[in-house]
mmCIF file of C-alpha atoms and ligand atoms in Angstrom:
data_model
loop_
_atom_site.group_PDB
_atom_site.id
_atom_site.type_symbol
_atom_site.label_atom_id
_atom_site.label_comp_id
_atom_site.label_asym_id
_atom_site.label_seq_id
_atom_site.Cartn_x
_atom_site.Cartn_y
_atom_site.Cartn_z
ATOM 1 C CA MET A 1 -104.952 -123.011 13.362
ATOM 2 C CA THR A 2 -108.713 -122.594 13.654
ATOM 3 C CA ASP A 3 -110.299 -123.051 10.229
ATOM 4 C CA LEU A 4 -111.968 -120.003 8.680
ATOM 5 C CA ALA A 5 -115.557 -121.243 9.098
ATOM 6 C CA GLY A 6 -114.852 -122.195 12.719
ATOM 7 C CA PHE A 7 -113.285 -118.800 13.377
ATOM 8 C CA VAL A 8 -116.263 -116.915 11.899
ATOM 9 C CA ALA A 9 -118.752 -119.142 13.747
ATOM 10 C CA LYS A 10 -117.173 -118.349 17.112
ATOM 11 C CA LEU A 11 -117.407 -114.581 16.723
ATOM 12 C CA PRO A 12 -120.495 -112.840 18.104
ATOM 13 C CA LYS A 13 -121.874 -110.476 15.500
ATOM 14 C CA ALA A 14 -124.818 -108.328 14.443
ATOM 15 C CA GLU A 15 -126.725 -108.550 11.200
ATOM 16 C CA LEU A 16 -127.908 -105.167 9.905
ATOM 17 C CA HIS A 17 -129.208 -105.878 6.411
ATOM 18 C CA LEU A 18 -131.787 -108.612 6.360
ATOM 19 C CA HIS A 19 -135.198 -108.665 4.677
ATOM 20 C CA ILE A 20 -137.469 -110.932 6.672
ATOM 21 C CA GLU A 21 -139.346 -111.930 3.502
ATOM 22 C CA GLY A 22 -135.977 -112.940 2.066
ATOM 23 C CA THR A 23 -135.554 -115.604 4.751
ATOM 24 C CA LEU A 24 -138.511 -117.639 3.467
ATOM 25 C CA GLU A 25 -136.980 -121.038 2.701
ATOM 26 C CA PRO A 26 -138.801 -123.075 0.015
ATOM 27 C CA GLU A 27 -139.812 -125.783 2.523
ATOM 28 C CA LEU A 28 -141.498 -123.216 4.773
ATOM 29 C CA ALA A 29 -143.066 -121.456 1.774
ATOM 30 C CA PHE A 30 -144.727 -124.726 0.709
ATOM 31 C CA ALA A 31 -145.827 -125.578 4.274
ATOM 32 C CA ILE A 32 -147.416 -122.145 4.771
ATOM 33 C CA ALA A 33 -148.984 -122.189 1.291
ATOM 34 C CA GLU A 34 -150.578 -125.546 2.048
ATOM 35 C CA ARG A 35 -152.081 -124.514 5.363
ATOM 36 C CA ASN A 36 -153.458 -121.357 3.726
ATOM 37 C CA GLY A 37 -154.889 -123.312 0.782
ATOM 38 C CA LEU A 38 -152.661 -121.464 -1.697
ATOM 39 C CA ALA A 39 -150.520 -122.651 -4.588
ATOM 40 C CA LEU A 40 -147.028 -121.404 -5.355
ATOM 41 C CA PRO A 41 -146.180 -120.846 -9.020
ATOM 42 C CA TYR A 42 -143.739 -123.810 -8.809
ATOM 43 C CA PRO A 43 -144.733 -127.465 -8.411
ATOM 44 C CA SER A 44 -142.138 -128.505 -5.796
ATOM 45 C CA VAL A 45 -139.484 -127.339 -3.351
ATOM 46 C CA ASP A 46 -136.760 -128.515 -5.725
ATOM 47 C CA GLU A 47 -138.233 -126.690 -8.689
ATOM 48 C CA LEU A 48 -138.681 -123.535 -6.666
ATOM 49 C CA ARG A 49 -135.071 -123.685 -5.506
ATOM 50 C CA ALA A 50 -133.977 -124.332 -9.081
ATOM 51 C CA ALA A 51 -135.659 -121.050 -10.071
ATOM 52 C CA TYR A 52 -133.179 -119.149 -7.888
ATOM 53 C CA ARG A 53 -130.989 -118.141 -10.816
ATOM 54 C CA PHE A 54 -131.058 -114.429 -11.337
ATOM 55 C CA SER A 55 -129.283 -112.157 -13.737
ATOM 56 C CA ASN A 56 -130.325 -108.930 -12.010
ATOM 57 C CA LEU A 57 -132.232 -107.503 -9.040
ATOM 58 C CA GLN A 58 -135.613 -107.410 -10.801
ATOM 59 C CA GLU A 59 -135.536 -111.103 -11.724
ATOM 60 C CA PHE A 60 -134.985 -111.894 -8.061
ATOM 61 C CA LEU A 61 -137.703 -109.489 -6.885
ATOM 62 C CA ASP A 62 -140.278 -111.172 -9.150
ATOM 63 C CA VAL A 63 -139.744 -114.528 -7.399
ATOM 64 C CA TYR A 64 -139.378 -112.934 -3.946
ATOM 65 C CA TYR A 65 -142.720 -111.092 -4.188
ATOM 66 C CA ALA A 66 -144.460 -114.208 -5.579
ATOM 67 C CA CYS A 67 -143.276 -116.320 -2.632
ATOM 68 C CA ALA A 68 -144.204 -113.625 -0.089
ATOM 69 C CA GLY A 69 -147.776 -114.072 -1.356
ATOM 70 C CA VAL A 70 -148.191 -117.193 0.821
ATOM 71 C CA LEU A 71 -147.907 -115.090 3.999
ATOM 72 C CA ILE A 72 -151.448 -114.351 5.176
ATOM 73 C CA GLU A 73 -151.972 -114.887 8.901
ATOM 74 C CA SER A 74 -150.109 -113.402 11.814
ATOM 75 C CA ARG A 75 -148.719 -116.870 12.629
ATOM 76 C CA ASP A 76 -147.175 -117.066 9.132
ATOM 77 C CA PHE A 77 -145.148 -113.952 9.920
ATOM 78 C CA TYR A 78 -144.305 -115.408 13.315
ATOM 79 C CA ASP A 79 -143.067 -118.705 11.823
ATOM 80 C CA LEU A 80 -141.055 -116.894 9.160
ATOM 81 C CA THR A 81 -139.355 -114.651 11.701
ATOM 82 C CA TRP A 82 -138.760 -117.403 14.230
ATOM 83 C CA ALA A 83 -137.104 -119.612 11.600
ATOM 84 C CA TYR A 84 -134.707 -116.759 10.771
ATOM 85 C CA LEU A 85 -133.920 -116.086 14.434
ATOM 86 C CA GLU A 86 -133.025 -119.736 15.020
ATOM 87 C CA ARG A 87 -130.671 -119.652 12.022
ATOM 88 C CA ALA A 88 -129.155 -116.374 13.140
ATOM 89 C CA HIS A 89 -128.674 -117.675 16.667
ATOM 90 C CA ALA A 90 -126.832 -120.696 15.255
ATOM 91 C CA ASP A 91 -124.527 -118.212 13.461
ATOM 92 C CA ASN A 92 -123.775 -116.423 16.751
ATOM 93 C CA VAL A 93 -125.793 -113.365 15.745
ATOM 94 C CA ARG A 94 -126.447 -111.446 18.948
ATOM 95 C CA HIS A 95 -128.409 -108.573 17.425
ATOM 96 C CA ALA A 96 -130.407 -108.250 14.177
ATOM 97 C CA GLU A 97 -131.849 -105.191 12.442
ATOM 98 C CA ILE A 98 -134.610 -106.508 10.254
ATOM 99 C CA PHE A 99 -136.384 -104.971 7.251
ATOM 100 C CA PHE A 100 -139.975 -105.767 6.435
ATOM 101 C CA ASP A 101 -141.872 -104.856 3.261
ATOM 102 C CA ALA A 102 -145.310 -103.902 4.611
ATOM 103 C CA GLN A 103 -146.624 -102.809 1.202
ATOM 104 C CA THR A 104 -146.044 -106.279 -0.278
ATOM 105 C CA HIS A 105 -148.616 -107.530 2.199
ATOM 106 C CA THR A 106 -151.057 -104.638 2.595
ATOM 107 C CA ALA A 107 -151.408 -104.497 -1.216
ATOM 108 C CA ARG A 108 -152.852 -108.051 -0.979
ATOM 109 C CA GLY A 109 -155.356 -107.042 1.689
ATOM 110 C CA ILE A 110 -153.321 -108.239 4.684
ATOM 111 C CA GLU A 111 -153.703 -105.959 7.702
ATOM 112 C CA PHE A 112 -150.580 -104.082 8.804
ATOM 113 C CA ALA A 113 -151.424 -105.343 12.329
ATOM 114 C CA ALA A 114 -151.198 -109.021 11.288
ATOM 115 C CA VAL A 115 -147.751 -108.464 9.792
ATOM 116 C CA ILE A 116 -146.303 -106.559 12.696
ATOM 117 C CA GLU A 117 -147.870 -108.663 15.437
ATOM 118 C CA GLY A 118 -146.519 -111.884 13.925
ATOM 119 C CA ILE A 119 -143.024 -110.495 13.410
ATOM 120 C CA CYS A 120 -142.892 -108.834 16.835
ATOM 121 C CA GLY A 121 -144.173 -111.959 18.612
ATOM 122 C CA ALA A 122 -141.187 -113.864 17.253
ATOM 123 C CA LEU A 123 -138.767 -111.007 17.986
ATOM 124 C CA ASP A 124 -139.929 -110.959 21.612
ATOM 125 C CA ASP A 125 -139.415 -114.729 21.846
ATOM 126 C CA GLY A 126 -135.996 -114.326 20.210
ATOM 127 C CA ARG A 127 -135.018 -111.887 22.943
ATOM 128 C CA ASP A 128 -136.455 -114.029 25.766
ATOM 129 C CA LYS A 129 -135.461 -117.515 24.587
ATOM 130 C CA LEU A 130 -132.321 -116.915 22.504
ATOM 131 C CA GLY A 131 -130.947 -113.712 24.022
ATOM 132 C CA LEU A 132 -130.995 -112.214 20.522
ATOM 133 C CA THR A 133 -131.984 -108.541 20.441
ATOM 134 C CA SER A 134 -133.497 -106.900 17.388
ATOM 135 C CA ARG A 135 -134.799 -103.724 15.810
ATOM 136 C CA LEU A 136 -137.404 -103.467 13.084
ATOM 137 C CA ILE A 137 -137.111 -101.232 10.008
ATOM 138 C CA LEU A 138 -140.085 -100.500 7.744
ATOM 139 C CA CYS A 139 -138.953 -100.414 4.114
ATOM 140 C CA PHE A 140 -140.805 -98.406 1.490
ATOM 141 C CA LEU A 141 -140.979 -100.083 -1.917
ATOM 142 C CA ARG A 142 -139.325 -97.664 -4.306
ATOM 143 C CA HIS A 143 -141.065 -99.010 -7.431
ATOM 144 C CA LEU A 144 -144.348 -97.690 -5.955
ATOM 145 C CA ASP A 145 -145.164 -94.002 -5.709
ATOM 146 C CA GLU A 146 -144.580 -91.754 -2.739
ATOM 147 C CA ALA A 147 -148.294 -91.491 -1.920
ATOM 148 C CA ASP A 148 -148.308 -95.231 -1.212
ATOM 149 C CA ALA A 149 -145.275 -94.838 1.054
ATOM 150 C CA LEU A 150 -147.000 -91.977 2.907
ATOM 151 C CA GLU A 151 -150.067 -94.173 3.535
ATOM 152 C CA THR A 152 -147.784 -96.921 4.793
ATOM 153 C CA LEU A 153 -146.030 -94.533 7.154
ATOM 154 C CA ALA A 154 -149.439 -93.506 8.521
ATOM 155 C CA ALA A 155 -150.351 -97.191 9.031
ATOM 156 C CA ALA A 156 -147.084 -97.670 10.935
ATOM 157 C CA MET A 157 -147.716 -94.825 13.389
ATOM 158 C CA PRO A 158 -149.686 -96.912 15.924
ATOM 159 C CA TYR A 159 -146.625 -99.216 16.076
ATOM 160 C CA ARG A 160 -144.161 -96.396 16.541
ATOM 161 C CA ASP A 161 -142.769 -98.107 19.650
ATOM 162 C CA ARG A 162 -141.977 -101.300 17.697
ATOM 163 C CA ILE A 163 -140.480 -99.838 14.528
ATOM 164 C CA VAL A 164 -137.201 -98.021 14.947
ATOM 165 C CA GLY A 165 -136.407 -96.983 11.397
ATOM 166 C CA VAL A 166 -137.506 -96.555 7.818
ATOM 167 C CA GLY A 167 -135.684 -97.877 4.761
ATOM 168 C CA LEU A 168 -135.988 -97.920 0.985
ATOM 169 C CA ASP A 169 -135.794 -101.088 -1.094
ATOM 170 C CA SER A 170 -137.013 -102.866 -4.272
ATOM 171 C CA GLY A 171 -136.032 -101.962 -7.852
ATOM 172 C CA GLU A 172 -133.408 -99.240 -7.671
ATOM 173 C CA ARG A 173 -132.902 -98.298 -11.322
ATOM 174 C CA GLY A 174 -135.118 -95.369 -12.275
ATOM 175 C CA ASN A 175 -136.343 -94.935 -8.684
ATOM 176 C CA PRO A 176 -133.988 -92.347 -7.162
ATOM 177 C CA PRO A 177 -134.035 -91.490 -3.462
ATOM 178 C CA ARG A 178 -135.431 -87.992 -4.184
ATOM 179 C CA LYS A 179 -138.735 -89.639 -5.157
ATOM 180 C CA PHE A 180 -139.205 -90.256 -1.410
ATOM 181 C CA GLU A 181 -138.022 -86.927 0.010
ATOM 182 C CA LYS A 182 -141.323 -86.035 1.664
ATOM 183 C CA VAL A 183 -142.053 -89.393 3.288
ATOM 184 C CA PHE A 184 -138.532 -89.586 4.678
ATOM 185 C CA ARG A 185 -138.844 -86.044 6.050
ATOM 186 C CA ARG A 186 -142.094 -87.004 7.786
ATOM 187 C CA ALA A 187 -140.582 -90.217 9.102
ATOM 188 C CA ARG A 188 -137.545 -88.380 10.503
ATOM 189 C CA GLU A 189 -139.835 -85.809 12.150
ATOM 190 C CA ALA A 190 -141.728 -88.702 13.756
ATOM 191 C CA GLY A 191 -138.451 -90.051 15.156
ATOM 192 C CA PHE A 192 -137.752 -92.944 12.768
ATOM 193 C CA VAL A 193 -134.105 -93.514 11.914
ATOM 194 C CA PRO A 194 -133.624 -93.232 8.127
ATOM 195 C CA VAL A 195 -131.592 -95.746 6.090
ATOM 196 C CA ALA A 196 -131.781 -96.597 2.377
ATOM 197 C CA HIS A 197 -130.621 -99.094 -0.209
ATOM 198 C CA ALA A 198 -128.416 -97.198 -2.641
ATOM 199 C CA GLY A 199 -125.628 -98.008 -5.065
ATOM 200 C CA GLU A 200 -126.582 -101.669 -5.449
ATOM 201 C CA GLU A 201 -127.607 -101.379 -9.112
ATOM 202 C CA GLY A 202 -128.070 -97.615 -9.073
ATOM 203 C CA PRO A 203 -125.260 -95.104 -9.568
ATOM 204 C CA ALA A 204 -123.067 -93.325 -7.026
ATOM 205 C CA ALA A 205 -125.372 -90.313 -7.467
ATOM 206 C CA TYR A 206 -128.153 -92.268 -5.708
ATOM 207 C CA VAL A 207 -125.876 -92.799 -2.698
ATOM 208 C CA ARG A 208 -125.176 -89.053 -2.689
ATOM 209 C CA GLU A 209 -128.924 -88.333 -2.877
ATOM 210 C CA ALA A 210 -129.732 -90.774 -0.081
ATOM 211 C CA LEU A 211 -127.302 -88.814 2.107
ATOM 212 C CA ASP A 212 -128.223 -85.296 0.998
ATOM 213 C CA VAL A 213 -131.963 -85.602 0.360
ATOM 214 C CA LEU A 214 -133.100 -88.409 2.679
ATOM 215 C CA ASP A 215 -130.533 -87.664 5.393
ATOM 216 C CA VAL A 216 -129.854 -91.365 5.949
ATOM 217 C CA VAL A 217 -127.524 -92.525 8.700
ATOM 218 C CA ARG A 218 -126.602 -95.783 6.955
ATOM 219 C CA ILE A 219 -126.378 -96.964 3.352
ATOM 220 C CA ASP A 220 -127.528 -100.473 2.410
ATOM 221 C CA HIS A 221 -125.072 -101.925 -0.153
ATOM 222 C CA GLY A 222 -123.294 -98.778 -1.395
ATOM 223 C CA ASN A 223 -121.054 -100.675 -3.843
ATOM 224 C CA ASN A 224 -121.277 -98.095 -6.609
ATOM 225 C CA ALA A 225 -120.223 -95.281 -4.280
ATOM 226 C CA LEU A 226 -116.686 -96.355 -5.185
ATOM 227 C CA ASP A 227 -117.174 -94.759 -8.612
ATOM 228 C CA ASP A 228 -117.082 -91.303 -6.981
ATOM 229 C CA PRO A 229 -113.849 -90.553 -5.062
ATOM 230 C CA ASP A 230 -115.291 -87.431 -3.383
ATOM 231 C CA LEU A 231 -118.248 -89.441 -2.146
ATOM 232 C CA VAL A 232 -115.914 -92.141 -0.787
ATOM 233 C CA THR A 233 -113.961 -89.468 1.080
ATOM 234 C CA GLU A 234 -117.157 -88.101 2.582
ATOM 235 C CA LEU A 235 -118.511 -91.544 3.571
ATOM 236 C CA ALA A 236 -115.218 -92.328 5.291
ATOM 237 C CA ARG A 237 -114.930 -88.923 6.981
ATOM 238 C CA ARG A 238 -118.494 -89.024 8.299
ATOM 239 C CA GLY A 239 -118.250 -92.710 9.292
ATOM 240 C CA ILE A 240 -121.428 -93.635 7.411
ATOM 241 C CA PRO A 241 -121.840 -97.407 7.682
ATOM 242 C CA LEU A 242 -122.347 -99.515 4.556
ATOM 243 C CA THR A 243 -124.253 -102.779 5.002
ATOM 244 C CA VAL A 244 -122.571 -104.906 2.347
ATOM 245 C CA CYS A 245 -124.016 -108.241 1.175
ATOM 246 C CA PRO A 246 -121.443 -110.309 -0.748
ATOM 247 C CA LEU A 247 -123.486 -113.398 -1.702
ATOM 248 C CA SER A 248 -126.413 -111.186 -2.693
ATOM 249 C CA ASN A 249 -124.109 -109.181 -4.962
ATOM 250 C CA LEU A 250 -122.869 -112.405 -6.521
ATOM 251 C CA LYS A 251 -126.348 -113.926 -7.043
ATOM 252 C CA LEU A 252 -127.755 -110.687 -8.507
ATOM 253 C CA CYS A 253 -124.741 -110.204 -10.781
ATOM 254 C CA VAL A 254 -123.747 -106.935 -9.116
ATOM 255 C CA VAL A 255 -120.263 -108.484 -9.153
ATOM 256 C CA GLU A 256 -118.964 -111.018 -11.660
ATOM 257 C CA ASP A 257 -117.347 -113.167 -8.999
ATOM 258 C CA LEU A 258 -116.471 -112.780 -5.327
ATOM 259 C CA ALA A 259 -112.807 -112.244 -6.174
ATOM 260 C CA SER A 260 -113.853 -108.922 -7.713
ATOM 261 C CA HIS A 261 -116.082 -107.932 -4.792
ATOM 262 C CA PRO A 262 -115.228 -104.406 -3.540
ATOM 263 C CA LEU A 263 -115.301 -105.270 0.194
ATOM 264 C CA LYS A 264 -111.530 -105.373 0.612
ATOM 265 C CA ARG A 265 -111.116 -102.130 -1.303
ATOM 266 C CA MET A 266 -113.791 -100.554 0.895
ATOM 267 C CA LEU A 267 -111.839 -101.562 4.013
ATOM 268 C CA GLU A 268 -108.608 -100.205 2.535
ATOM 269 C CA LEU A 269 -110.355 -96.922 1.739
ATOM 270 C CA GLY A 270 -111.330 -96.568 5.398
ATOM 271 C CA LEU A 271 -115.043 -97.144 4.817
ATOM 272 C CA PHE A 272 -117.199 -98.355 7.694
ATOM 273 C CA VAL A 273 -118.299 -101.696 6.223
ATOM 274 C CA THR A 274 -120.314 -104.574 7.633
ATOM 275 C CA VAL A 275 -121.166 -108.009 6.208
ATOM 276 C CA ASN A 276 -124.766 -109.188 5.925
ATOM 277 C CA SER A 277 -126.941 -111.753 4.151
ATOM 278 C CA ASP A 278 -129.761 -109.612 2.604
ATOM 279 C CA ASP A 279 -132.116 -112.437 1.481
ATOM 280 C CA PRO A 280 -130.357 -115.581 2.664
ATOM 281 C CA ALA A 281 -133.014 -118.100 1.573
ATOM 282 C CA TYR A 282 -132.523 -116.941 -2.020
ATOM 283 C CA PHE A 283 -128.800 -116.240 -2.143
ATOM 284 C CA GLY A 284 -127.362 -119.496 -0.844
ATOM 285 C CA GLY A 285 -126.100 -118.478 2.558
ATOM 286 C CA TYR A 286 -126.753 -116.906 5.954
ATOM 287 C CA VAL A 287 -124.466 -114.359 7.512
ATOM 288 C CA ASN A 288 -121.582 -116.673 8.433
ATOM 289 C CA ASP A 289 -121.565 -118.050 4.883
ATOM 290 C CA ASN A 290 -121.164 -114.470 3.656
ATOM 291 C CA TYR A 291 -118.171 -113.839 5.934
ATOM 292 C CA VAL A 292 -116.499 -117.103 4.936
ATOM 293 C CA ALA A 293 -117.113 -116.806 1.191
ATOM 294 C CA VAL A 294 -115.914 -113.226 0.908
ATOM 295 C CA ALA A 295 -112.940 -113.755 3.226
ATOM 296 C CA GLU A 296 -111.828 -116.761 1.179
ATOM 297 C CA ALA A 297 -112.269 -114.985 -2.145
ATOM 298 C CA LEU A 298 -110.472 -111.804 -1.073
ATOM 299 C CA GLY A 299 -107.863 -113.336 1.232
ATOM 300 C CA LEU A 300 -109.090 -111.425 4.295
ATOM 301 C CA GLY A 301 -107.176 -112.122 7.468
ATOM 302 C CA GLU A 302 -108.521 -112.839 10.944
ATOM 303 C CA GLY A 303 -107.928 -109.187 11.887
ATOM 304 C CA ASP A 304 -110.174 -108.048 9.018
ATOM 305 C CA ILE A 305 -112.876 -110.490 10.060
ATOM 306 C CA VAL A 306 -112.805 -109.323 13.670
ATOM 307 C CA LYS A 307 -113.006 -105.735 12.443
ATOM 308 C CA LEU A 308 -116.093 -106.587 10.376
ATOM 309 C CA ALA A 309 -117.751 -108.214 13.394
ATOM 310 C CA ARG A 310 -116.871 -105.202 15.561
ATOM 311 C CA ASN A 311 -118.201 -102.845 12.890
ATOM 312 C CA SER A 312 -121.477 -104.772 12.882
ATOM 313 C CA PHE A 313 -122.114 -103.805 16.506
ATOM 314 C CA ASP A 314 -120.718 -100.316 16.074
ATOM 315 C CA ALA A 315 -122.918 -99.572 13.038
ATOM 316 C CA SER A 316 -126.052 -100.863 14.768
ATOM 317 C CA LEU A 317 -128.812 -98.695 16.180
ATOM 318 C CA LEU A 318 -128.080 -99.965 19.701
ATOM 319 C CA ASP A 319 -127.177 -97.468 22.411
ATOM 320 C CA GLU A 320 -123.599 -97.071 23.618
ATOM 321 C CA VAL A 321 -124.118 -99.268 26.707
ATOM 322 C CA ASP A 322 -125.328 -102.222 24.635
ATOM 323 C CA LYS A 323 -122.558 -101.674 22.098
ATOM 324 C CA ALA A 324 -119.933 -101.692 24.865
ATOM 325 C CA ARG A 325 -121.337 -104.973 26.222
ATOM 326 C CA LEU A 326 -121.176 -106.584 22.773
ATOM 327 C CA PHE A 327 -117.657 -105.254 22.093
ATOM 328 C CA GLY A 328 -116.714 -106.948 25.385
ATOM 329 C CA GLU A 329 -118.252 -110.250 24.281
ATOM 330 C CA LEU A 330 -116.376 -110.033 21.009
ATOM 331 C CA ALA A 331 -113.085 -109.349 22.805
ATOM 332 C CA VAL A 332 -113.628 -112.399 25.035
ATOM 333 C CA ALA A 333 -114.305 -114.584 21.979
ATOM 334 C CA VAL A 334 -111.172 -113.306 20.221
ATOM 335 C CA THR A 335 -109.007 -113.948 23.284
ATOM 336 C CA SER A 336 -110.374 -117.461 23.558
ATOM 337 C CA LEU A 337 -109.655 -118.107 19.861
ATOM 338 C CA GLU A 338 -106.091 -116.808 20.291
ATOM 339 C CA ARG A 339 -105.581 -119.095 23.293
ATOM 340 C CA SER A 340 -106.864 -122.145 21.434
ATOM 341 C CA ASP A 341 -104.527 -121.237 18.577
ATOM 342 C CA ASP A 342 -101.416 -121.155 20.772
ATOM 343 C CA GLY A 343 -102.442 -124.434 22.430
ATOM 344 C CA SER A 344 -103.154 -122.984 25.884
ATOM 345 C CA ASN A 345 -106.899 -123.488 25.576
ATOM 346 C CA PRO A 346 -107.498 -126.866 23.930
HETATM 347 N N1 LIG B 1 -135.637 -106.340 -1.412
HETATM 348 C C1 LIG B 1 -135.172 -107.500 -0.942
HETATM 349 N N2 LIG B 1 -133.886 -107.623 -1.242
HETATM 350 C C2 LIG B 1 -133.507 -106.504 -1.914
HETATM 351 C C3 LIG B 1 -132.303 -106.042 -2.465
HETATM 352 N N3 LIG B 1 -131.169 -106.740 -2.413
HETATM 353 N N4 LIG B 1 -132.306 -104.851 -3.085
HETATM 354 C C4 LIG B 1 -133.417 -104.131 -3.157
HETATM 355 N N5 LIG B 1 -134.577 -104.522 -2.646
HETATM 356 C C5 LIG B 1 -134.630 -105.710 -2.010
HETATM 357 ZN ZN1 LIG B 2 -131.445 -105.496 0.802
#
């Protein structure tokens, strides 16, 4: 029998819910702060890591935005992104769809160009050196007003060829999707693919609004959709993917423990779920850790895990040719695992 972690590690997969600022490990945060002559609000790596105890989304966001403040130069964004890509590659991630929070940086006087050039430089190297493809999604910060999001969309227009989608993140409570109706309409008209965080801390009604008002093609998290049976039926019928993040949900107290995580129920209800890491530097695990932890807690079988990996490619923004290639790679990996299990492939 292959052990669970070994099984997960061998499967090629995509990651579809990943905030690049959420991959900033404390060691890198201190190194970048030092070269930029900045101080973090914590005296050491250990004390910063010790501050990663959150009782809700906002407590996390306060630390996350403070740490993102060390990112100034284009090379900082390059180093951040490259470090994530190396980790993802080690987890057998073949394709990543990556959020970035432009407003967190432009609000501090950083040029949009510096952010995007640094991130894209690393993404190009990830493709060329690691064979890891990617897509970039510009997230609007929902705690800010829509006018700010509209300005950000305008700043993104010159990079239309590098940014495939728009998303919605940050504090969900009290910031419903309808607040961003106009900017999402403009973004869709300009050809950006719309996705949104919904139902993480917010109610099922926010998931409904993200679908009906923002016209999103994918929901990030979506946990609280389960409170509305009609909505669940619609999500399943329309095959709307949910990018679920188990360790994030645990760390932000969206679930009490992983044994009560809704992922298994979502699968049983026929929902199109994927597993992702969200902000892995803060939540104690990259994507494989998420698969292993949730599979262990919920007693998922190898068939469920393969389905989740397959869903990750299927729910991606890749075209059908690329998806077919990745399905093929997954099938080869599964066959090889089956052979090693029956002893014919030592
Ligand atoms: N920004 C980074 N991580 C987030 C999350 N889990 N929810 C909302 N906004 C975020
Ligand atoms: Zn997220």
